[in-house]
Amino acid sequence: MTKRIKAFAPATIANLSCGFDVLGLAVQQPGDEVEVTLNDSGRVTIDAIFGDGGNLPLEATRNTSGVAIIEFLRATHHTTGASVVLHKNLPLGSGMGSSAASAVAAVVAINELLGRPLKKKELLPFVMEAERVACGSAHADNAAPCLLGGLILIRENNPLDIIEIPTPKDLVCVLVHPHVEVKTRDARAVLKPTIALKDGIKQWANTAALVAGMMKNDYDLIGRALVDVIAEPLRADLIPGFWQAKEAALKNGALGCGISGSGPTVFCLCHGRENAIRAGKAIQQVFLSLALASEIFVSEINREGAHITH
Ligand code: HSE
């Protein structure tokens, strides 16, 4: 019988405003699904990609799911071949951790197919290598929460030191994805290489406050801490209507609102589902007033991360 397994990996909100490059949070939906089948070809191939509009490369060495599997097989000394079918539900260049999700689902599936030689956490370096191929730099702020679930702090990248942070029970995430594409590379190019000391002080005060708010179940503190004085002011121009969308969200039930990862998706965190739905609709309304279509995803925090579906 052919050995075939399908895995799901969720969207993630990197940065969470103040935690630029060091915080990431997993949501329940949407997410990518990857089917992996073992074979005796000795090669890794991408057989099909659905949902990417033909935009992703089919060469395994240029596709994040292929790279993650190749790196995994090399590290675990397996010579098996594998074929991949990628169901791309996360929009590309959206700021929802799309490239990480495909790599995470792929590596979770191959690890399962081969009898789980590695623990979940040990799969992270393969995903980061895939991220490096896709974005030019290896960030764990999407990859780690996508794989492990919940809210993750990346204390150090090399050697990797990641910390899982508890989150309040009734915290609900909203993602509103306007139909414009922003490439991570371009969103990083608008940033400055240095920051003013006064901005650094504000940013690390808010990062610490956000972590404290999460651990103390203090929703108001979470809201006060969702402030980004470093990346958001420079990236806002890449998202039509961003400041109006943020204002509308804050007036309609959001604790805080910002850019998800490198954008253009706008996220907010809310206390309870009702507030989340209201805030999401308010953001969508602003985009609509600019003739910009968008999708809303309202979701509890995903505390499990990527998993096998069948
Ligand atoms: N922290 C990254 C950025 C997100 O904002 O550029 C992609 O990992």
Coordinates of C-alpha atoms and ligand atoms in Angstrom, one line a residue:
M1 CA 0.0 0.0 0.0
T2 CA 1.3 3.5 -0.8
K3 CA 2.1 5.5 2.2
R4 CA 0.4 8.9 2.0
I5 CA -0.3 11.5 4.7
K6 CA -2.0 14.9 4.7
A7 CA -1.1 17.7 7.2
F8 CA -2.6 21.1 8.0
A9 CA -0.6 24.1 9.0
P10 CA -2.3 27.4 10.1
A11 CA -1.9 31.0 9.3
T12 CA 0.2 33.1 11.8
I13 CA 0.3 36.7 12.8
A14 CA 4.0 37.7 13.1
N15 CA 5.2 40.7 15.0
L16 CA 1.9 41.4 16.9
S17 CA 2.7 45.2 16.5
C18 CA 5.5 45.8 19.1
G19 CA 7.2 42.4 18.8
F20 CA 8.9 43.0 15.4
D21 CA 10.6 39.8 14.3
V22 CA 10.3 38.2 17.8
L23 CA 6.6 37.4 18.4
G24 CA 4.2 35.2 16.4
L25 CA 0.7 33.8 17.1
A26 CA -1.1 30.9 15.4
V27 CA -4.8 31.1 14.4
Q28 CA -7.2 28.2 13.7
Q29 CA -8.1 29.1 10.1
P30 CA -7.1 29.6 7.3
G31 CA -4.2 27.3 6.7
D32 CA -2.4 25.3 4.0
E33 CA -2.7 21.5 3.5
V34 CA 0.1 19.3 2.1
E35 CA -0.2 15.7 1.0
V36 CA 3.1 13.7 0.9
T37 CA 3.5 10.3 -0.6
L38 CA 6.6 8.2 -0.2
N39 CA 8.1 6.5 -3.3
D40 CA 11.3 4.8 -4.4
S41 CA 12.4 7.4 -6.9
G42 CA 15.0 8.8 -4.5
R43 CA 13.8 12.3 -5.5
V44 CA 11.5 15.0 -4.0
T45 CA 9.0 16.3 -6.5
I46 CA 6.0 18.7 -6.4
D47 CA 3.3 17.0 -8.3
A48 CA 0.6 19.6 -8.1
I49 CA -0.2 22.9 -6.4
F50 CA -3.8 24.0 -6.1
G51 CA -4.9 27.5 -5.2
D52 CA -1.8 29.5 -6.0
G53 CA -3.0 30.8 -9.4
G54 CA 0.0 29.3 -11.0
N55 CA 2.4 31.6 -9.1
L56 CA 4.5 29.2 -7.1
P57 CA 7.5 27.2 -8.5
L58 CA 7.0 23.5 -9.1
E59 CA 10.8 22.8 -8.7
A60 CA 11.2 21.3 -5.2
T61 CA 14.4 23.2 -4.5
R62 CA 12.5 26.5 -5.0
N63 CA 9.3 25.7 -3.2
T64 CA 9.2 26.0 0.6
S65 CA 7.4 22.6 1.0
G66 CA 10.0 20.9 -1.2
V67 CA 13.0 22.6 0.5
A68 CA 11.7 21.6 4.0
I69 CA 11.4 17.9 2.9
I70 CA 14.8 17.8 1.2
E71 CA 16.5 19.3 4.3
F72 CA 14.6 16.9 6.6
L73 CA 15.6 13.8 4.5
R74 CA 19.2 15.0 4.4
A75 CA 19.4 15.5 8.2
T76 CA 17.7 12.3 9.1
H77 CA 19.7 10.3 6.5
H78 CA 16.7 9.0 4.5
T79 CA 17.1 8.1 0.9
T80 CA 13.4 7.7 0.1
G81 CA 11.7 9.7 -2.7
A82 CA 8.6 11.8 -1.9
S83 CA 6.0 13.5 -4.0
V84 CA 4.1 16.5 -2.7
V85 CA 0.6 17.9 -3.5
L86 CA 0.1 21.4 -2.1
H87 CA -3.3 22.8 -1.3
K88 CA -2.5 26.5 -1.0
N89 CA -5.3 28.1 1.0
L90 CA -3.2 31.0 2.3
P91 CA -2.9 33.9 -0.1
L92 CA 0.7 34.6 -1.3
G93 CA 2.3 37.9 -0.1
S94 CA -0.5 38.4 2.5
G95 CA 1.4 38.6 5.8
M96 CA -0.3 35.5 7.1
G97 CA 2.8 33.3 7.1
S98 CA 1.9 31.6 3.8
S99 CA 5.4 30.4 2.9
A100 CA 6.1 29.0 6.4
A101 CA 2.7 27.2 6.5
S102 CA 3.5 25.1 3.3
A103 CA 6.9 24.2 4.7
V104 CA 5.5 23.3 8.1
A105 CA 2.7 21.1 6.8
A106 CA 5.2 19.3 4.5
V107 CA 7.7 18.6 7.2
V108 CA 5.1 17.4 9.7
A109 CA 3.7 15.0 7.0
I110 CA 7.1 13.5 6.1
N111 CA 8.1 13.1 9.8
E112 CA 4.9 11.2 10.4
L113 CA 5.3 9.0 7.3
L114 CA 8.8 8.0 8.5
G115 CA 7.6 7.1 12.0
R116 CA 8.3 10.4 13.7
P117 CA 12.1 10.3 14.0
L118 CA 12.1 13.9 15.2
K119 CA 10.1 15.8 17.8
K120 CA 7.9 18.6 16.5
K121 CA 10.2 21.3 17.8
E122 CA 13.1 19.7 16.1
L123 CA 11.5 20.3 12.7
L124 CA 11.8 24.0 13.0
P125 CA 15.3 24.4 11.4
F126 CA 14.1 22.8 8.1
V127 CA 11.2 25.3 7.9
M128 CA 13.6 28.1 8.6
E129 CA 15.8 27.0 5.8
A130 CA 12.8 26.9 3.5
E131 CA 11.9 30.5 4.7
R132 CA 15.4 31.6 3.8
V133 CA 14.9 30.3 0.2
A134 CA 11.5 32.0 -0.1
C135 CA 12.2 35.4 1.6
G136 CA 16.0 35.7 1.6
S137 CA 16.2 35.6 5.4
A138 CA 15.4 32.9 8.0
H139 CA 12.7 34.2 10.4
A140 CA 11.1 31.9 13.0
D141 CA 8.2 34.4 13.9
N142 CA 5.8 32.6 11.5
A143 CA 7.5 29.2 11.4
A144 CA 7.5 28.5 15.2
P145 CA 3.9 29.4 16.0
C146 CA 2.7 27.7 12.8
L147 CA 4.5 24.5 13.9
L148 CA 3.8 24.5 17.6
G149 CA 0.7 26.7 18.0
G150 CA 0.0 29.5 20.4
L151 CA 2.0 32.6 21.0
I152 CA 5.8 32.2 20.6
L153 CA 8.6 34.5 21.6
I154 CA 11.8 34.1 19.5
R155 CA 14.5 35.2 22.1
E156 CA 17.4 34.2 19.8
N157 CA 17.7 32.9 16.3
N158 CA 21.2 31.4 16.5
P159 CA 21.2 29.2 18.4
L160 CA 17.4 29.1 18.3
D161 CA 15.8 29.8 21.7
I162 CA 12.0 30.0 21.6
I163 CA 9.6 30.5 24.4
E164 CA 5.9 29.5 24.5
I165 CA 3.7 32.1 26.1
P166 CA 0.3 31.4 27.5
T167 CA -2.7 33.4 26.2
P168 CA -6.1 34.3 27.6
K169 CA -9.0 32.0 27.0
D170 CA -11.3 34.5 25.4
L171 CA -8.8 36.3 23.1
V172 CA -10.0 36.2 19.5
C173 CA -8.0 37.1 16.4
V174 CA -9.2 38.9 13.3
L175 CA -7.4 38.9 10.0
V176 CA -8.7 41.1 7.2
H177 CA -6.8 40.5 4.0
P178 CA -7.2 43.3 1.4
H179 CA -6.6 42.1 -2.2
V180 CA -3.3 43.8 -2.7
E181 CA 0.0 41.9 -2.6
V182 CA 3.0 43.1 -0.5
K183 CA 6.2 41.0 -0.7
T184 CA 8.1 40.6 2.5
R185 CA 11.3 41.6 0.7
D186 CA 9.6 45.0 -0.3
A187 CA 8.1 45.5 3.2
R188 CA 11.6 45.0 4.7
A189 CA 13.2 47.4 2.2
V190 CA 11.2 50.3 3.6
L191 CA 12.6 49.8 7.1
K192 CA 15.6 51.8 8.4
P193 CA 18.7 50.0 9.6
T194 CA 18.8 52.0 12.8
I195 CA 16.2 53.2 15.3
A196 CA 16.1 56.1 17.7
L197 CA 16.8 55.2 21.4
K198 CA 13.5 56.8 22.4
D199 CA 11.6 54.5 20.0
G200 CA 13.6 51.5 21.2
I201 CA 12.5 52.2 24.7
K202 CA 8.8 52.5 23.7
Q203 CA 9.0 49.3 21.7
W204 CA 10.6 47.0 24.3
A205 CA 8.3 48.5 27.0
N206 CA 5.3 47.5 24.9
T207 CA 6.8 44.0 24.0
A208 CA 7.3 43.3 27.7
A209 CA 3.8 44.7 28.6
L210 CA 2.2 42.5 25.9
V211 CA 3.8 39.4 27.2
A212 CA 2.8 40.4 30.8
G213 CA -0.8 41.1 29.6
M214 CA -1.0 37.7 28.0
M215 CA 0.2 35.9 31.1
K216 CA -1.9 37.9 33.5
N217 CA -5.1 37.6 31.3
D218 CA -5.2 41.4 31.3
Y219 CA -7.1 42.3 28.2
D220 CA -6.7 46.1 28.7
L221 CA -3.0 45.8 29.1
I222 CA -2.9 43.7 25.9
G223 CA -4.7 46.5 24.1
R224 CA -2.4 49.2 25.5
A225 CA 0.7 47.3 24.5
L226 CA -0.3 46.6 20.9
V227 CA 1.7 49.6 19.6
D228 CA 4.4 49.6 17.0
V229 CA 6.6 52.7 16.7
I230 CA 9.2 51.1 14.4
A231 CA 7.8 49.2 11.5
E232 CA 4.1 50.2 11.3
P233 CA 4.8 54.0 10.6
L234 CA 7.0 53.0 7.6
R235 CA 4.9 50.2 6.3
A236 CA 1.4 51.8 6.6
D237 CA 1.8 53.4 3.2
L238 CA 2.0 50.0 1.5
I239 CA -1.6 49.3 2.7
P240 CA -4.3 51.6 1.2
G241 CA -6.5 53.0 4.1
F242 CA -4.5 51.4 6.9
W243 CA -4.8 54.3 9.4
Q244 CA -8.6 54.6 8.8
A245 CA -9.0 50.8 9.1
K246 CA -7.1 50.8 12.4
E247 CA -9.2 53.7 13.8
A248 CA -12.4 51.9 12.7
A249 CA -11.3 48.7 14.4
L250 CA -10.4 50.4 17.7
K251 CA -13.8 52.1 17.7
N252 CA -15.6 48.8 17.1
G253 CA -14.4 46.4 19.7
A254 CA -10.7 45.8 18.9
L255 CA -8.3 45.8 21.9
G256 CA -5.5 46.7 19.4
C257 CA -4.9 46.6 15.7
G258 CA -1.9 46.5 13.5
I259 CA -0.2 44.9 10.4
S260 CA 0.0 41.1 10.3
G261 CA 3.6 40.2 9.6
S262 CA 4.8 42.3 6.7
G263 CA 1.3 43.0 5.5
P264 CA -1.0 43.8 3.8
T265 CA -3.3 41.8 6.1
V266 CA -4.5 43.9 9.0
F267 CA -5.0 42.0 12.3
C268 CA -6.7 42.8 15.6
L269 CA -7.0 41.1 18.9
C270 CA -10.4 41.2 20.7
H271 CA -12.0 40.1 23.9
G272 CA -14.7 37.6 22.7
R273 CA -16.1 36.7 19.3
E274 CA -18.8 39.4 19.1
N275 CA -16.2 42.2 19.3
A276 CA -14.0 40.4 16.8
I277 CA -16.8 40.1 14.2
R278 CA -17.7 43.8 14.7
A279 CA -14.0 45.0 14.4
G280 CA -13.5 42.8 11.3
K281 CA -16.5 44.2 9.5
A282 CA -15.4 47.8 10.4
I283 CA -12.0 47.2 8.8
Q284 CA -13.6 45.6 5.7
Q285 CA -15.9 48.6 5.3
V286 CA -13.0 50.9 5.1
F287 CA -11.3 48.8 2.4
L288 CA -14.7 48.7 0.6
S289 CA -14.9 52.5 0.7
L290 CA -11.6 52.5 -1.3
A291 CA -13.0 49.9 -3.8
L292 CA -10.7 47.3 -2.3
A293 CA -12.2 43.8 -1.8
S294 CA -11.1 41.8 1.3
E295 CA -11.7 38.6 3.3
I296 CA -12.2 38.4 7.0
F297 CA -11.0 35.5 9.1
V298 CA -12.2 35.4 12.8
S299 CA -10.5 32.7 14.8
E300 CA -9.6 31.6 18.3
I301 CA -6.0 31.1 19.0
N302 CA -4.6 27.8 17.6
R303 CA -2.9 26.2 20.6
E304 CA -2.0 22.9 18.8
G305 CA -0.2 24.2 15.7
A306 CA 0.2 22.0 12.6
H307 CA -1.3 18.6 12.7
I308 CA -2.0 15.5 10.6
T309 CA -5.4 15.5 9.1
H310 CA -5.4 12.0 7.5
Ligands
HSE1 N1 8.7 39.7 11.0 C1 8.7 39.7 9.6 C2 8.5 41.1 9.1 C3 7.5 38.9 9.1 O1 7.7 41.8 9.6 O2 9.2 41.5 8.1 C4 8.0 37.8 8.2 O3 8.6 36.8 9.0

